[in-house]
mmCIF file of C-alpha atoms and ligand atoms in Angstrom:
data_model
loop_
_atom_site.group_PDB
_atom_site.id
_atom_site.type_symbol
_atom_site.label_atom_id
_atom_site.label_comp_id
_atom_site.label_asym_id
_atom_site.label_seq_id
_atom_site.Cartn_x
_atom_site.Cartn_y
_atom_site.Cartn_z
ATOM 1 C CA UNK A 1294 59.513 1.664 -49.860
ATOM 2 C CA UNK A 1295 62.892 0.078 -48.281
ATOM 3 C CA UNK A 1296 63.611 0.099 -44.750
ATOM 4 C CA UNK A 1297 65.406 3.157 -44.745
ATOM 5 C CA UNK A 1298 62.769 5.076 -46.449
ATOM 6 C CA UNK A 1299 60.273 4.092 -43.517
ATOM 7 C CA UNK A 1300 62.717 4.802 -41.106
ATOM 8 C CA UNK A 1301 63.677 8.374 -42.280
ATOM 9 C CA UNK A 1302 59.626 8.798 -42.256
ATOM 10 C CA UNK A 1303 59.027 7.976 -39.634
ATOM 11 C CA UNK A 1304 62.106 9.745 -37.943
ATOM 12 C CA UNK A 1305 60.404 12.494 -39.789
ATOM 13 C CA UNK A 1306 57.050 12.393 -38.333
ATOM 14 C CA UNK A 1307 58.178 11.940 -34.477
ATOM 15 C CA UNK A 1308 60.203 15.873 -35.541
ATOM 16 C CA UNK A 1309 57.150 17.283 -36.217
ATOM 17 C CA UNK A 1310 56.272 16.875 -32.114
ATOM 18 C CA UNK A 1311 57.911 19.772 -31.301
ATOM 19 C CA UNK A 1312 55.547 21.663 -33.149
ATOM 20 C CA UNK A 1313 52.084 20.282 -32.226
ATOM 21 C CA UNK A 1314 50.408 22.699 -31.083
ATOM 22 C CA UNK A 1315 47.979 21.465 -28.260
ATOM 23 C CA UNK A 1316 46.842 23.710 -25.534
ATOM 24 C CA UNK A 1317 43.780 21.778 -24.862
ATOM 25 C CA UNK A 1318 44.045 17.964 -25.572
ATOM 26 C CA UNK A 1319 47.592 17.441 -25.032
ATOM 27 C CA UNK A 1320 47.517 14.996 -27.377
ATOM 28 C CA UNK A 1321 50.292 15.921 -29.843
ATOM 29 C CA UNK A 1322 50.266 14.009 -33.589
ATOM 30 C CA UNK A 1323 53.466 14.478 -36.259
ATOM 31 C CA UNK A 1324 53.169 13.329 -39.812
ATOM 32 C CA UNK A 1325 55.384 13.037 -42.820
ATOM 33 C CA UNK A 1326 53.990 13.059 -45.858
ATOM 34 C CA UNK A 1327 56.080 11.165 -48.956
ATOM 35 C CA UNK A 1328 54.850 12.867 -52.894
ATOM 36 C CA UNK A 1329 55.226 11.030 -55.531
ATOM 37 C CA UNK A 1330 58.397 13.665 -56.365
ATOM 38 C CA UNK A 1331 60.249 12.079 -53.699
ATOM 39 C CA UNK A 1332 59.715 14.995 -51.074
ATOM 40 C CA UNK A 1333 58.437 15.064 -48.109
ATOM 41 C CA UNK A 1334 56.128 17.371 -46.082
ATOM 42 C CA UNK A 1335 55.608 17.768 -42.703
ATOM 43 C CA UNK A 1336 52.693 18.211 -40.126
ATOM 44 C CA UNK A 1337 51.601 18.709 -36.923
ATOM 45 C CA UNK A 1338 48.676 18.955 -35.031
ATOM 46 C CA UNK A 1339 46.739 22.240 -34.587
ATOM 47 C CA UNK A 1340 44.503 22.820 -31.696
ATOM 48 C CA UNK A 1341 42.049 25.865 -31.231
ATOM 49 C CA UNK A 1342 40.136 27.967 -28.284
ATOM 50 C CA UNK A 1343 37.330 27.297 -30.614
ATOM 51 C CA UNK A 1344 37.834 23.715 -30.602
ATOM 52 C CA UNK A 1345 36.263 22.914 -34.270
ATOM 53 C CA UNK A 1346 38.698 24.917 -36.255
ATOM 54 C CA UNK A 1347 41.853 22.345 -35.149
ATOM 55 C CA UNK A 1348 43.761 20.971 -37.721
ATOM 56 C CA UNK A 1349 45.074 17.429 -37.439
ATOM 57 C CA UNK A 1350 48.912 16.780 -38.501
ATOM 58 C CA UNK A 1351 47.672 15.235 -41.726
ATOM 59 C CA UNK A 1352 45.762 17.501 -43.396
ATOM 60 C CA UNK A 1353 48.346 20.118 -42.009
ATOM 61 C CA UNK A 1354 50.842 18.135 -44.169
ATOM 62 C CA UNK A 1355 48.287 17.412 -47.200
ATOM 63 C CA UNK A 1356 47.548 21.140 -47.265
ATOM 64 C CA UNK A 1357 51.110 22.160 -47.155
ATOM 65 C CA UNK A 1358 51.744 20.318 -50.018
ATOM 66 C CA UNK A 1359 48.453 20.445 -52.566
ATOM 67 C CA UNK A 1360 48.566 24.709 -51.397
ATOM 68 C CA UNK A 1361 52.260 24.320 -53.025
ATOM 69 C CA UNK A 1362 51.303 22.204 -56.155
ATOM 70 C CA UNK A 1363 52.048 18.641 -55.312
ATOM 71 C CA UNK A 1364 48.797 16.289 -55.513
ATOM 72 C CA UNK A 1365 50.649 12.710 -56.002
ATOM 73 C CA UNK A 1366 51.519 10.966 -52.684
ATOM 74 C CA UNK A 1367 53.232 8.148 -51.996
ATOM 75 C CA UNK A 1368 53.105 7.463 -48.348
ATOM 76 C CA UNK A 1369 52.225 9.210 -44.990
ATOM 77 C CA UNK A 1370 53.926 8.319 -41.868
ATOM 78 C CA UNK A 1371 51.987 9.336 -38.592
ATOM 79 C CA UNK A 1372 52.658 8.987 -35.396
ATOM 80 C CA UNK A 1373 50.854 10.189 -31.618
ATOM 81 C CA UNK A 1374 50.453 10.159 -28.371
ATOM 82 C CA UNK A 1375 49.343 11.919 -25.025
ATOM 83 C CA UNK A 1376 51.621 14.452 -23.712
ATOM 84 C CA UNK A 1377 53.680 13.027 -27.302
ATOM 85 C CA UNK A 1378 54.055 9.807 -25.940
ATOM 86 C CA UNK A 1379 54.100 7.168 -28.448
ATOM 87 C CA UNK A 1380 52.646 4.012 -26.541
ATOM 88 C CA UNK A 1381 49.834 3.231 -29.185
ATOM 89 C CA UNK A 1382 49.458 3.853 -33.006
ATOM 90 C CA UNK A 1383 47.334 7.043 -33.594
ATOM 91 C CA UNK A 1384 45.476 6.124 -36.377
ATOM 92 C CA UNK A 1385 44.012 9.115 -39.111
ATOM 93 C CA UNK A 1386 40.590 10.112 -38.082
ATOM 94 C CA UNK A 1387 37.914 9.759 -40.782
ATOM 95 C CA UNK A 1388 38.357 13.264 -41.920
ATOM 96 C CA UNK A 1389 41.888 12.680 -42.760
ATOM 97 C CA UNK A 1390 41.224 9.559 -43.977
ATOM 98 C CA UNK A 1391 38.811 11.170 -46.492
ATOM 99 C CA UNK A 1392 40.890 14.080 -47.368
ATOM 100 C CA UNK A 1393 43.927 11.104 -48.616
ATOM 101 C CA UNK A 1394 40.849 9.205 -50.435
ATOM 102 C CA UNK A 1395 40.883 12.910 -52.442
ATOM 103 C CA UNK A 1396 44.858 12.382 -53.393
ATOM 104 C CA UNK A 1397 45.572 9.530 -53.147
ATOM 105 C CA UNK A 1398 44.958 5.103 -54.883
ATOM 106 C CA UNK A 1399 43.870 3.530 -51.958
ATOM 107 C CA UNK A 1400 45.074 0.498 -53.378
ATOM 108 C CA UNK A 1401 48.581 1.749 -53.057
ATOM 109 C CA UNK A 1402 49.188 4.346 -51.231
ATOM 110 C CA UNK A 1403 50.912 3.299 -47.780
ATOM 111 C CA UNK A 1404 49.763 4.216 -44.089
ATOM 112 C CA UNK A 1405 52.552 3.676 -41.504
ATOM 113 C CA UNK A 1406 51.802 3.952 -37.968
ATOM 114 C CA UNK A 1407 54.684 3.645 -35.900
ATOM 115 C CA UNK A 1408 55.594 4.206 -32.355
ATOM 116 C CA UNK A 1409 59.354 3.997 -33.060
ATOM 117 C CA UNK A 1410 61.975 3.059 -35.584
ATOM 118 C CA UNK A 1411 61.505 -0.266 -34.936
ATOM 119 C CA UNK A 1412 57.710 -0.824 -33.867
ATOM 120 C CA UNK A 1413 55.377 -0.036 -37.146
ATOM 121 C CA UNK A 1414 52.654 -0.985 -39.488
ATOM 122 C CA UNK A 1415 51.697 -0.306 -42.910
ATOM 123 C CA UNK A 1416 48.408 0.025 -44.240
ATOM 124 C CA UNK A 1417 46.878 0.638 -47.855
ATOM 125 C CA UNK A 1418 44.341 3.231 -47.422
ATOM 126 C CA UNK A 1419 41.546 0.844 -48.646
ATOM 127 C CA UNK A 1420 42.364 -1.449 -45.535
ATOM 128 C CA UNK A 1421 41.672 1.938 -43.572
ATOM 129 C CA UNK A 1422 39.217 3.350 -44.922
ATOM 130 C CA UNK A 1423 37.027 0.063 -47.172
ATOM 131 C CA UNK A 1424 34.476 1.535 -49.696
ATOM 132 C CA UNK A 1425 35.888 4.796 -49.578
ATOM 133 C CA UNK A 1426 33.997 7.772 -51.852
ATOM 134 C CA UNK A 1427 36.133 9.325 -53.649
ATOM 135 C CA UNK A 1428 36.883 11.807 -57.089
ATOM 136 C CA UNK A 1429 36.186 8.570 -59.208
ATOM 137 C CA UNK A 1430 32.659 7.864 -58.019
ATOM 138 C CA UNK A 1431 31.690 11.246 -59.456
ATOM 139 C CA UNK A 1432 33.099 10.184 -63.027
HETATM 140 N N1 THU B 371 44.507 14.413 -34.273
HETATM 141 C C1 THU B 371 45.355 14.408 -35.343
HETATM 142 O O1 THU B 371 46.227 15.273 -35.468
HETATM 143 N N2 THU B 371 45.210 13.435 -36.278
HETATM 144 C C2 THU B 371 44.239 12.467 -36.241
HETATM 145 O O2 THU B 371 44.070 11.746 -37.211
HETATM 146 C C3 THU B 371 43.441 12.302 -35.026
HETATM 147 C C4 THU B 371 43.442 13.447 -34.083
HETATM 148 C C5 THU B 371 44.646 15.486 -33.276
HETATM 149 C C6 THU B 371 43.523 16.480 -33.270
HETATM 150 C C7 THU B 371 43.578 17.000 -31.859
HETATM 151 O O3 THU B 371 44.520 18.068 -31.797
HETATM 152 C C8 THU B 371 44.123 15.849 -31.043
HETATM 153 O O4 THU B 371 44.682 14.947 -31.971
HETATM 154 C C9 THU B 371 43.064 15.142 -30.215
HETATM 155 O O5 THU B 371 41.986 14.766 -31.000
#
């Protein structure tokens, strides 16, 4: 990915704000979500009276996506923050982290946590999520 590519995700993922919808943490999460197609597909957050039905951003943009066809990703861009702040990374919770070892090479496919155009990270998903079990390991 060039710089510009990273930039427009990440640009991207700090839209999808608006739309987290978060009642009860406050803590609002956007992602972008890069197939292999070249698209991209959004997510937020989505928070619940029940609490455990909530959906994090990722898997809101990983179900968009797989629910319209697309299983080959690229990238996912995700950014977070309290009150959608973005003063720290928010880094995919395991559950995410699982659902993208489902999709996704975790040799190659790219994590960025930003907070801004200009302060990021990228991460293979091995380096987040080492030893991961996924569809191979059933083979
Ligand atoms: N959250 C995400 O959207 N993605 C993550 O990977 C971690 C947590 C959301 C879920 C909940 O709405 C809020 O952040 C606080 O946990």
């Amino acid at each position: 990915m060039d710089k510009n590519q990273i930039e427009k995700m990440i640009e991207t993922a700090i839209e999808q704000l608006r739309f987290s919808y978060t009642p009860y943490s406050g803590f609002k999460v956007g992602a972008a979500l890069l197939a292999k197609d070249g698209k991209i597909y959004t997510g937020c957050n989505i928070e619940n009276a029940a609490y455990t039905p909530t959906n994090c951003a990722e898997r809101t943009a990983f179900f968009k996506a797989v629910s319209e066809g697309v299983t080959e990703f690229e990238a996912i861009c995700v950014v977070g923050g309290k009150d959608g702040v973005l003063t720290e990374y928010a880094a995919p919770c395991g559950v995410c982290r699982q659902v993208m070892m489902e999709f996704c090479n975790p040799k190659t496919f790219q994590v960025i946590l930003a907070t801004g155009k200009e302060q990021y990270d990228i991460y293979t998903l091995e380096e987040i999520l080492p030893l991961g079990f996924g569809p191979a390991n059933l083979c």
